[in-house]
Coordinates of C-alpha atoms in Angstrom, one line a residue:
Chain A
X183 CA 107.4 84.6 83.8
X184 CA 108.3 87.1 86.5
X185 CA 107.9 85.7 89.9
X186 CA 107.4 88.1 92.8
X187 CA 108.2 86.0 95.9
X188 CA 107.8 87.0 99.5
X189 CA 110.6 85.7 101.8
X190 CA 108.8 86.2 105.1
X191 CA 110.3 87.7 108.2
X192 CA 113.5 86.1 109.3
X193 CA 114.9 82.7 108.4
X194 CA 115.9 81.4 104.9
X195 CA 113.3 78.6 105.6
X196 CA 110.5 81.2 106.0
X197 CA 110.1 81.0 102.2
X198 CA 107.1 78.9 101.1
X199 CA 107.6 75.5 99.6
X200 CA 106.0 76.9 96.4
X201 CA 108.3 80.0 96.4
X202 CA 111.4 77.8 96.8
X203 CA 110.2 75.6 93.9
X204 CA 109.8 78.7 91.7
X205 CA 113.2 80.1 92.5
X206 CA 114.8 76.8 91.5
X207 CA 113.3 77.2 88.0
X208 CA 114.6 80.7 87.5
X209 CA 117.4 81.9 85.3
X210 CA 118.0 85.1 87.3
X211 CA 117.2 85.9 90.9
X212 CA 117.0 89.4 92.4
X213 CA 116.7 90.3 96.1
X214 CA 115.2 93.6 96.9
X215 CA 117.6 95.0 99.4
X216 CA 116.5 98.5 100.6
X217 CA 113.2 98.4 102.3
X218 CA 113.9 95.5 104.7
X219 CA 116.4 92.8 105.6
X220 CA 116.1 89.1 106.3
X221 CA 117.2 88.9 109.9
X222 CA 118.5 85.4 110.2
X223 CA 120.1 84.7 106.8
X224 CA 123.0 86.1 104.9
X225 CA 123.1 86.4 101.1
X226 CA 125.6 83.5 101.0
X227 CA 123.2 81.3 103.0
X228 CA 120.3 82.1 100.8
X229 CA 122.4 81.3 97.7
X230 CA 123.4 78.0 99.1
X231 CA 119.8 77.2 100.1
X232 CA 118.4 78.2 96.7
X233 CA 121.3 76.7 94.7
X234 CA 121.3 80.0 92.7
X235 CA 123.4 83.2 92.8
X236 CA 121.5 86.3 93.8
X237 CA 121.7 89.9 92.5
X238 CA 121.1 92.5 95.3
X239 CA 118.7 95.1 94.0
X240 CA 119.0 98.5 95.6
X241 CA 116.5 101.3 95.1
X242 CA 118.2 102.6 92.1
X243 CA 118.1 99.3 90.3
X244 CA 114.5 98.7 91.0
X245 CA 113.2 102.2 90.4
X246 CA 115.3 103.2 87.4
X247 CA 116.5 99.8 86.1
X248 CA 113.3 97.8 85.8
X249 CA 114.5 96.9 82.3
X250 CA 117.4 94.9 83.7
X251 CA 115.0 92.9 85.9
X252 CA 112.4 92.4 83.2
X253 CA 114.8 91.6 80.4
X254 CA 113.7 88.4 78.6
X255 CA 111.2 87.6 81.3
X256 CA 108.7 86.8 78.6
X257 CA 111.0 83.9 77.5
X258 CA 112.6 82.8 80.7
X259 CA 111.8 82.7 84.4
X260 CA 113.0 85.6 86.6
X261 CA 112.5 85.8 90.4
X262 CA 112.3 89.1 92.3
X263 CA 112.5 88.3 96.0
X264 CA 111.1 90.6 98.7
X265 CA 111.5 90.3 102.4
X266 CA 108.0 90.0 103.9
X267 CA 105.4 90.1 101.2
X268 CA 105.9 91.7 97.7
X269 CA 103.0 94.1 98.2
X270 CA 104.3 96.1 101.2
X271 CA 106.0 98.8 99.2
X272 CA 104.8 101.0 96.3
X273 CA 107.6 100.2 93.9
X274 CA 106.6 96.6 93.4
X275 CA 103.2 97.4 92.1
X276 CA 105.1 99.6 89.7
X277 CA 107.3 96.7 88.6
X278 CA 104.1 94.5 88.0
X279 CA 102.5 97.3 85.9
X280 CA 105.6 97.6 83.8
X281 CA 105.8 93.8 83.3
X282 CA 102.1 93.7 82.3
X283 CA 102.6 96.5 79.7
X284 CA 105.4 94.4 78.2
X285 CA 103.2 91.3 78.1
X286 CA 105.2 89.5 80.7
X287 CA 103.2 87.1 82.8
X288 CA 103.5 87.7 86.6
X289 CA 103.0 85.3 89.4
X290 CA 103.0 86.5 93.0
X291 CA 103.8 84.1 95.8
X292 CA 102.8 85.7 99.1
X293 CA 104.3 85.5 102.5
X294 CA 104.0 86.9 106.0
X295 CA 104.9 90.6 106.5
X296 CA 105.0 92.9 109.4
X297 CA 101.6 94.1 108.2
X298 CA 99.9 90.9 109.3
X299 CA 102.4 89.2 111.6
X300 CA 102.1 92.2 113.9
X301 CA 99.0 90.4 115.2
X302 CA 101.3 88.2 117.3
X303 CA 101.6 91.0 119.8
X304 CA 98.0 90.1 120.7
X305 CA 96.2 93.2 119.3
X306 CA 93.5 92.3 116.8
X307 CA 94.4 93.1 113.2
X308 CA 90.8 94.2 112.6
X309 CA 91.4 97.1 115.0
X310 CA 94.4 98.6 113.2
X311 CA 94.0 101.9 111.3
X312 CA 96.4 103.3 108.7
X313 CA 100.1 102.4 109.0
X314 CA 102.7 105.2 109.4
X315 CA 106.5 105.4 108.8
X316 CA 108.9 107.1 111.2
X317 CA 112.1 108.3 109.5
X318 CA 115.3 109.3 111.2
X319 CA 115.1 113.0 112.0
X320 CA 118.0 115.2 110.9
X321 CA 118.9 118.8 112.0
X322 CA 117.0 120.2 109.0
X323 CA 114.4 117.5 108.3
X324 CA 111.9 116.4 110.9
X325 CA 108.8 115.3 109.0
X326 CA 105.7 114.8 111.1
X327 CA 102.8 114.1 108.7
X328 CA 102.4 110.8 110.5
X329 CA 101.2 112.7 113.6
X330 CA 97.8 113.5 112.1
X331 CA 97.4 109.9 110.9
X332 CA 98.0 108.6 114.5
X333 CA 95.4 111.1 115.7
X334 CA 92.9 110.1 113.0
X335 CA 93.3 106.5 114.0
X336 CA 93.0 107.2 117.7
X337 CA 89.9 109.4 117.3
X338 CA 88.1 106.3 116.0
X339 CA 89.7 104.0 118.5
X340 CA 92.2 102.2 116.3
X341 CA 95.8 101.0 116.9
X342 CA 98.6 102.4 114.8
X343 CA 101.5 100.3 113.4
X344 CA 104.6 102.5 113.2
X345 CA 107.3 101.2 110.8
X346 CA 110.8 102.3 111.8
X347 CA 113.3 103.7 109.4
X348 CA 116.1 101.6 107.8
X349 CA 119.0 103.2 106.0
X350 CA 120.9 100.8 103.8
X351 CA 123.5 101.9 101.2
X352 CA 123.2 105.5 102.3
X353 CA 125.8 108.1 101.2
X354 CA 127.0 110.9 103.5
X355 CA 126.2 114.4 102.2
X356 CA 129.9 115.0 101.5
X357 CA 130.4 111.8 99.6
X358 CA 127.2 112.5 97.6
X359 CA 128.3 116.0 96.8
X360 CA 131.7 114.7 95.6
X361 CA 130.1 111.9 93.7
X362 CA 132.0 109.3 95.7
X363 CA 130.2 105.9 95.8
X364 CA 131.1 105.3 99.4
X365 CA 128.3 104.1 101.6
X366 CA 127.7 104.5 105.3
X367 CA 127.1 101.5 107.5
X368 CA 123.5 100.4 107.6
X369 CA 121.3 102.1 110.3
X370 CA 118.1 100.8 111.9
X371 CA 115.9 102.9 114.2
X372 CA 115.6 101.7 117.7
X373 CA 112.4 101.8 119.8
X374 CA 113.7 104.5 122.1
X375 CA 114.7 106.8 119.2
X376 CA 111.2 106.3 117.7
X377 CA 109.5 107.1 121.0
X378 CA 111.7 110.2 121.5
X379 CA 110.7 111.5 118.1
X380 CA 107.1 110.8 119.0
X381 CA 107.4 112.8 122.2
X382 CA 109.2 115.7 120.5
X383 CA 106.5 116.2 117.9
X384 CA 103.7 115.9 120.5
X385 CA 105.4 118.5 122.5
X386 CA 105.6 120.8 119.5
X387 CA 102.1 120.2 118.3
X388 CA 100.5 120.0 121.7
X389 CA 97.2 118.7 120.4
X390 CA 97.4 115.4 122.3
X391 CA 97.1 112.9 119.5
X392 CA 98.7 110.8 122.2
X393 CA 100.5 111.7 125.4
X394 CA 103.7 110.4 127.1
X395 CA 101.4 108.1 129.1
X396 CA 99.8 106.5 126.1
X397 CA 100.4 102.7 126.0
X398 CA 102.3 101.2 123.2
X399 CA 103.9 97.8 122.3
X400 CA 107.5 97.5 121.1
X401 CA 108.0 94.6 118.7
X402 CA 111.6 93.5 118.1
X403 CA 113.0 90.9 115.7
X404 CA 109.5 89.6 114.9
X405 CA 109.5 86.0 113.7
X406 CA 113.1 85.3 114.7
X407 CA 114.3 83.2 117.7
X408 CA 115.2 86.5 119.4
X409 CA 111.7 87.9 119.0
X410 CA 110.7 90.2 121.9
X411 CA 107.7 92.3 122.9
X412 CA 107.6 95.0 125.5
X413 CA 104.4 96.9 126.6
X414 CA 104.6 100.2 128.3
X415 CA 103.8 103.9 127.9
X416 CA 105.6 105.9 125.2
X417 CA 107.6 107.6 127.9
X418 CA 108.7 104.3 129.3
X419 CA 109.6 102.9 125.9
X420 CA 111.7 106.0 125.2
X421 CA 114.1 104.4 127.8
X422 CA 113.8 100.8 126.6
X423 CA 116.9 99.1 125.2
X424 CA 115.4 97.2 122.3
X425 CA 118.6 95.5 121.2
X426 CA 119.3 94.3 117.7
X427 CA 117.0 95.3 114.8
X428 CA 114.4 95.1 113.3
X429 CA 111.8 96.9 115.4
X430 CA 108.3 98.2 115.0
X431 CA 106.0 99.9 117.4
X432 CA 102.2 99.8 117.9
X433 CA 100.5 102.8 119.6
X434 CA 97.3 101.6 121.2
X435 CA 93.9 102.9 120.1
X436 CA 91.1 103.8 122.5
X437 CA 89.5 100.5 121.9
X438 CA 91.5 97.8 123.7
X439 CA 89.5 94.7 124.5
X440 CA 90.0 92.6 127.6
X441 CA 91.6 89.8 125.8
X442 CA 94.0 92.2 124.0
X443 CA 94.9 93.8 127.3
X444 CA 95.5 90.4 129.0
X445 CA 97.9 89.5 126.2
X446 CA 99.8 92.8 126.5
X447 CA 100.1 92.5 130.2
X448 CA 102.4 89.5 129.6
X449 CA 104.9 91.9 128.1
X450 CA 104.8 94.6 130.7
X451 CA 107.3 95.2 133.5
X452 CA 104.4 96.1 135.8
X453 CA 101.2 94.4 134.7
X454 CA 98.8 96.4 137.0
X455 CA 100.4 99.7 136.0
X456 CA 99.8 98.8 132.3
X457 CA 96.2 98.0 133.0
X458 CA 95.8 101.4 134.7
X459 CA 97.6 103.2 131.9
X460 CA 95.3 101.6 129.3
X461 CA 92.2 102.6 131.3
X462 CA 93.4 106.1 131.8
X463 CA 94.3 106.5 128.1
X464 CA 90.9 105.2 127.1
X465 CA 89.1 107.5 129.5
X466 CA 91.2 110.5 128.5
X467 CA 90.6 110.0 124.8
X468 CA 86.9 110.4 124.5
X469 CA 85.1 109.6 121.3
X470 CA 85.2 112.4 118.8
X471 CA 82.0 114.4 118.7
X472 CA 81.0 113.4 115.2
X473 CA 80.5 109.7 116.0
X474 CA 76.8 109.1 115.4
X475 CA 75.9 107.7 118.8
X476 CA 72.2 108.0 118.4
X477 CA 72.2 105.6 115.5
X478 CA 74.9 103.4 116.8
X479 CA 73.7 99.9 117.3
X480 CA 76.7 98.6 119.2
Chain B
X62 CA 106.0 72.7 122.1
X63 CA 102.8 74.0 120.6
X64 CA 103.4 75.2 117.0
X65 CA 100.9 77.6 115.5
X66 CA 101.5 77.4 111.8
X67 CA 100.0 79.5 109.1
X68 CA 99.2 77.6 105.9
X69 CA 98.9 80.7 103.6
X70 CA 96.1 81.1 101.1
X71 CA 95.6 78.3 98.7
X72 CA 98.0 75.5 97.8
X73 CA 99.4 72.8 100.1
X74 CA 102.8 74.1 99.1
X75 CA 102.0 77.6 100.4
X76 CA 103.2 76.5 103.8
X77 CA 106.7 77.7 104.6
X78 CA 109.7 75.3 104.6
X79 CA 110.1 76.0 108.3
X80 CA 106.4 75.3 108.9
X81 CA 106.6 72.0 107.0
X82 CA 109.7 70.9 109.0
X83 CA 107.9 71.6 112.2
X84 CA 104.8 69.6 111.3
X85 CA 107.0 66.6 110.4
X86 CA 108.3 66.6 114.1
X87 CA 104.8 66.7 115.6
X88 CA 102.9 63.9 117.3
X89 CA 99.5 65.5 116.7
X90 CA 98.3 67.8 114.0
X91 CA 95.1 69.9 114.2
X92 CA 93.7 72.0 111.3
X93 CA 91.5 74.9 112.3
X94 CA 88.5 74.4 110.0
X95 CA 85.9 77.0 110.6
X96 CA 87.2 80.5 109.8
X97 CA 88.6 79.8 106.4
X98 CA 89.5 77.0 104.0
X99 CA 92.6 76.1 101.9
X100 CA 91.3 76.6 98.4
X101 CA 93.5 74.2 96.4
X102 CA 94.1 71.3 98.7
X103 CA 91.9 68.6 100.4
X104 CA 92.6 67.2 103.8
X105 CA 93.8 64.0 102.1
X106 CA 96.3 65.9 100.0
X107 CA 97.6 67.7 103.0
X108 CA 98.0 64.5 105.0
X109 CA 100.0 62.9 102.2
X110 CA 102.1 66.1 101.8
X111 CA 102.8 66.2 105.5
X112 CA 103.1 62.5 106.1
X113 CA 100.8 62.9 109.1
X114 CA 97.1 62.4 109.8
X115 CA 95.2 65.6 110.6
X116 CA 92.4 66.2 113.1
X117 CA 89.9 68.8 111.8
X118 CA 89.3 71.3 114.6
X119 CA 85.9 73.0 114.5
X120 CA 84.9 76.0 116.6
X121 CA 83.6 73.8 119.4
X122 CA 86.9 71.9 119.7
X123 CA 89.0 75.1 119.7
X124 CA 86.9 77.2 122.0
X125 CA 85.7 74.6 124.5
X126 CA 88.2 71.9 124.0
X127 CA 91.6 73.6 124.2
X128 CA 92.6 70.9 126.6
X129 CA 92.5 68.3 123.9
X130 CA 94.9 70.4 121.8
X131 CA 97.2 71.3 124.6
X132 CA 97.3 67.8 126.2
X133 CA 101.0 66.8 126.7
X134 CA 102.2 69.7 124.6
X135 CA 104.8 70.4 127.4
X136 CA 106.3 67.0 126.6
X137 CA 105.7 66.4 122.9
X138 CA 105.2 68.6 119.8
X139 CA 101.7 69.5 118.7
X140 CA 100.9 71.5 115.6
X141 CA 97.8 73.8 115.2
X142 CA 97.4 74.7 111.6
X143 CA 95.6 77.8 110.5
X144 CA 94.7 78.9 106.9
X145 CA 96.3 82.2 106.4
X146 CA 98.2 83.4 109.5
X147 CA 97.6 82.2 113.0
X148 CA 96.8 85.7 114.3
X149 CA 93.8 86.6 112.1
X150 CA 91.2 85.4 114.6
X151 CA 90.6 86.0 118.3
X152 CA 90.4 82.5 119.4
X153 CA 94.0 81.8 118.6
X154 CA 95.4 84.4 120.9
X155 CA 93.2 82.7 123.5
X156 CA 94.9 79.3 122.7
X157 CA 98.3 80.9 123.2
X158 CA 97.3 82.4 126.5
X159 CA 96.1 79.1 127.8
X160 CA 99.2 77.4 126.6
X161 CA 101.4 80.0 128.4
X162 CA 99.5 79.6 131.6
X163 CA 100.2 75.8 131.5
X164 CA 103.9 76.5 130.9
X165 CA 103.8 75.1 127.4
X166 CA 106.3 76.8 125.0
X167 CA 104.7 78.2 121.9
X168 CA 106.3 78.9 118.5
X169 CA 104.4 80.8 115.8
X170 CA 105.3 80.3 112.2
X171 CA 103.7 83.1 110.2
X172 CA 102.3 83.1 106.7
X173 CA 100.4 85.3 104.3
X174 CA 96.8 86.0 105.0
X175 CA 94.1 88.1 103.4
X176 CA 95.1 90.9 105.8
X177 CA 98.3 91.5 103.9
X178 CA 98.0 89.7 100.6
X179 CA 95.0 92.0 99.8
X180 CA 97.8 94.4 98.7
X181 CA 98.0 92.5 95.4
X182 CA 94.8 94.4 94.3
X183 CA 97.1 97.4 93.9
X184 CA 95.8 99.4 96.8
X185 CA 98.5 100.4 99.4
X186 CA 98.3 98.5 102.6
X187 CA 99.3 101.7 104.5
X188 CA 96.0 103.3 103.4
X189 CA 93.7 100.6 104.9
X190 CA 91.6 101.4 107.9
X191 CA 89.9 98.9 110.2
X192 CA 88.7 95.6 108.7
X193 CA 85.0 94.7 108.8
X194 CA 83.1 91.4 108.5
X195 CA 79.9 90.9 106.5
X196 CA 77.7 88.1 107.7
X197 CA 74.8 86.4 105.9
X198 CA 71.6 88.3 106.7
X199 CA 68.6 86.3 107.8
X200 CA 65.0 87.4 108.0
X201 CA 65.5 88.3 111.7
X202 CA 69.2 89.1 112.0
X203 CA 70.7 91.8 109.8
X204 CA 73.6 93.2 111.8
X205 CA 75.1 96.5 110.5
X206 CA 77.6 97.6 113.0
X207 CA 80.2 97.5 110.1
X208 CA 78.4 100.4 108.5
X209 CA 79.8 103.0 111.0
X210 CA 83.3 101.5 110.6
X211 CA 83.3 101.9 106.9
X212 CA 82.1 105.5 107.4
X213 CA 84.8 106.1 110.0
X214 CA 87.4 104.8 107.5
X215 CA 86.1 106.8 104.6
X216 CA 85.9 110.0 106.7
X217 CA 89.7 109.9 107.0
X218 CA 90.2 108.7 103.4
X219 CA 91.0 105.0 104.1
X220 CA 90.1 101.8 102.2
X221 CA 88.1 99.1 104.0
X222 CA 88.7 95.4 103.6
X223 CA 85.4 93.5 103.9
X224 CA 85.7 89.9 104.9
X225 CA 82.8 87.8 103.6
X226 CA 81.0 85.2 105.7
X227 CA 81.7 81.5 105.6
X228 CA 79.4 79.0 107.1
X229 CA 81.0 75.6 107.7
X230 CA 79.4 72.9 109.8
X231 CA 76.3 74.9 110.3
X232 CA 73.1 73.4 111.7
X233 CA 69.6 74.3 110.6
X234 CA 67.4 75.8 113.3
X235 CA 65.2 72.7 113.2
X236 CA 68.1 70.3 113.6
X237 CA 69.6 72.4 116.3
X238 CA 66.3 72.5 118.2
X239 CA 66.0 68.8 117.9
X240 CA 69.6 68.2 118.9
X241 CA 70.4 66.4 115.7
X242 CA 74.0 66.7 114.7
X243 CA 73.2 67.1 111.0
X244 CA 75.1 69.9 109.2
X245 CA 74.1 72.0 106.2
X246 CA 76.4 72.1 103.2
X247 CA 79.1 74.8 103.5
X248 CA 78.2 78.3 102.3
X249 CA 80.4 81.1 101.1
X250 CA 79.2 84.6 100.5
X251 CA 79.5 85.9 97.0
X252 CA 80.6 89.4 96.0
X253 CA 77.1 90.2 94.7
X254 CA 75.4 89.2 97.9
X255 CA 77.8 91.3 99.9
X256 CA 77.2 94.3 97.7
X257 CA 73.4 93.9 97.9
X258 CA 73.7 93.9 101.7
X259 CA 75.9 97.0 101.6
X260 CA 73.2 98.7 99.4
X261 CA 70.3 97.7 101.6
X262 CA 71.9 99.1 104.8
X263 CA 72.9 102.3 103.1
X264 CA 69.3 102.7 101.9
X265 CA 68.1 102.1 105.5
X266 CA 70.6 104.4 107.1
X267 CA 70.7 107.1 104.4
X268 CA 73.8 108.8 105.9
X269 CA 75.9 108.1 102.8
X270 CA 78.9 106.3 104.4
X271 CA 79.2 105.2 100.7
X272 CA 76.8 105.3 97.8
X273 CA 75.9 102.8 95.0
X274 CA 78.5 104.7 92.9
X275 CA 81.3 104.2 95.3
X276 CA 84.2 102.3 93.7
X277 CA 85.2 98.9 95.1
X278 CA 87.4 96.0 94.2
X279 CA 86.2 92.4 94.2
X280 CA 89.0 89.9 95.1
X281 CA 88.3 86.3 94.4
X282 CA 90.3 83.2 95.1
X283 CA 93.3 85.2 96.1
X284 CA 96.6 83.4 95.8
X285 CA 95.2 80.5 93.7
X286 CA 95.6 79.9 89.9
X287 CA 92.0 81.1 89.5
X288 CA 92.6 84.4 91.3
X289 CA 90.5 87.3 89.9
X290 CA 90.1 91.0 90.5
X291 CA 87.2 93.2 89.4
X292 CA 86.9 96.9 89.9
X293 CA 83.6 98.7 89.7
X294 CA 81.0 100.6 91.7
X295 CA 79.2 98.8 94.5
X296 CA 76.1 98.8 92.3
X297 CA 78.0 97.3 89.4
X298 CA 79.5 94.6 91.6
X299 CA 76.1 93.7 93.0
X300 CA 75.6 92.2 89.5
X301 CA 79.0 90.6 89.2
X302 CA 79.2 86.9 89.0
X303 CA 82.3 86.2 91.2
X304 CA 82.4 82.4 90.7
X305 CA 83.9 79.9 93.1
X306 CA 84.9 81.1 96.6
X307 CA 86.7 82.6 98.5
X308 CA 85.9 86.3 98.1
X309 CA 86.7 89.6 99.7
X310 CA 85.8 93.1 98.9
X311 CA 87.7 96.4 99.3
X312 CA 85.6 99.6 99.4
X313 CA 87.8 102.5 98.3
X314 CA 88.7 105.4 100.6
X315 CA 88.7 109.0 99.6
X316 CA 92.5 108.9 99.1
X317 CA 93.3 106.9 96.0
X318 CA 96.6 107.7 94.5
X319 CA 97.4 107.7 90.8
X320 CA 99.4 104.5 90.9
X321 CA 96.7 102.8 92.8
X322 CA 94.1 103.9 90.3
X323 CA 96.2 102.9 87.4
X324 CA 96.4 99.4 88.8
X325 CA 92.7 99.2 89.5
X326 CA 91.9 100.3 86.0
X327 CA 93.4 97.0 84.7
X328 CA 90.5 95.2 86.5
X329 CA 87.7 97.4 85.2
X330 CA 85.3 96.6 82.4
X331 CA 85.3 100.3 81.5
X332 CA 88.6 101.9 82.5
X333 CA 87.6 105.5 81.9
X334 CA 84.3 105.1 83.7
X335 CA 86.2 103.8 86.7
X336 CA 88.5 106.8 86.7
X337 CA 85.5 109.1 86.6
X338 CA 83.8 107.2 89.4
X339 CA 86.8 107.4 91.6
X340 CA 87.2 111.2 91.0
X341 CA 83.4 111.7 91.6
X342 CA 83.5 109.7 94.8
X343 CA 86.6 111.6 96.1
X344 CA 84.9 114.9 95.3
X345 CA 81.7 113.9 96.9
X346 CA 83.2 112.7 100.1
X347 CA 84.8 115.8 101.5
X348 CA 87.2 115.7 104.4
X349 CA 85.3 115.6 107.7
X350 CA 85.1 119.0 109.5
X351 CA 87.3 117.9 112.4
X352 CA 90.5 117.4 110.3
X353 CA 92.9 120.0 111.6
X354 CA 93.7 121.6 108.2
X355 CA 95.3 124.7 109.6
X356 CA 98.0 122.6 111.2
X357 CA 98.2 120.0 108.5
X358 CA 101.7 120.0 106.9
X359 CA 100.8 117.7 103.9

């Protein structure tokens, strides 16, 4: 059996009881180690908690070396651990497909991920649109396809969850060119860097998918004891010191209900300013002309 | 301390280790009992597993009787258990706000919910739009505000998660009128009933937010040993016997990537027909005219 087991967000004890029972049966345990990190537990602490040694699986092992992971999984139990839930990232559906083609039974043990736990900022999960990823810009690579997605969401009033880039086991261009397996220290995007990149692209595009005054919520270290939320405009959050990783950002949609706003005000430096910013942003961002108002029964 | 603890989807052992540790410290334990059910565990099994007795909290107790739940929570530990994750439903942000106003510390222990575990059908969570709820139609009440939301999602290519109605502790009109506290047996919407209601409203509206040939995925008993997926058109799924609850449905968006399609084909009666249906639906549902293609960098 191949077990895909979500570890949740932060602590070693965020694993489910059922997930822990499954790991204890397994002959080999892999931990996916490139799309996220468990904030409050080291590899050694996990190994002690599970009573098993863990193989860290980087992108290369997972994408090219599925065979290693799947070896003998038809005869013995193998665990593939994923921070959050196993179905956040594409590659894990790929792993399941490969297992199924080899006749290996698969059991998925779900857990919380940023995709649902983001609801703890007080914004309704029902009102989120598509999720976007913000990568670290370089001098030559400043991808902005997320811009249209935020715009699409906001045109129909929806909030946008922005996932911030993580660079783990990254090589410098020079080391890569010389084939030296030397890795840079891990990097995690901060809220302020994300907001600066948002503002840069809006300035370039100029089509006002959002403005510097658009309200957003910074979510830091979600699910850990150091969890923090901060509400403010994108311009304000560009100057916010968000502290230790991990971080995510939610850009508000045009629809923001009173109960949502009341919750967000708890996280604002200036509660009344936030309320005014939300009202102004809603007012500014009129419904797109194609909404069929004459048939709308709301 | 007020603990809001997610129970996950199905088994008593789907609770996290940390969640279980918290319950064991609590003086009172409430289980939210009207928005979902834990599929593979009875109240008695939970009580034995926790070593605590449980108070079932219906909508009335949660919405009007927050005081009962919050009583003395500044001095002792109280657990409020929610199937899935605590931030799926509005009322629980309300509970947190009330606790904060009374100076009661709150700790949230997250878990998987349908909102993220739906990824196990193979569709990318990133590509979901707003979530809609389908309620049981009656002779006089056939609400269809979800129709525009599905249309909005599909105009920008996104999948729609449809949550199916649950009626727990429901009174008949006659018993309600006579003030008799007699409750009907619980009811859970089936996939076929949901699809019939989808088709009825599309026939009434006629604006083709979707068609009978639009592909969808039925998700039944997610996270349990009897978990089942079925891919097909909405018309096909209107004749699908989905068996025991709980069920959800995903209506595909215009964007369906090859890896997503490959995964869905595993759940289809006729794999090649599904592929053709997906291609036809994508072809039919052209991008909306307001998409700024001249600036699009994809």
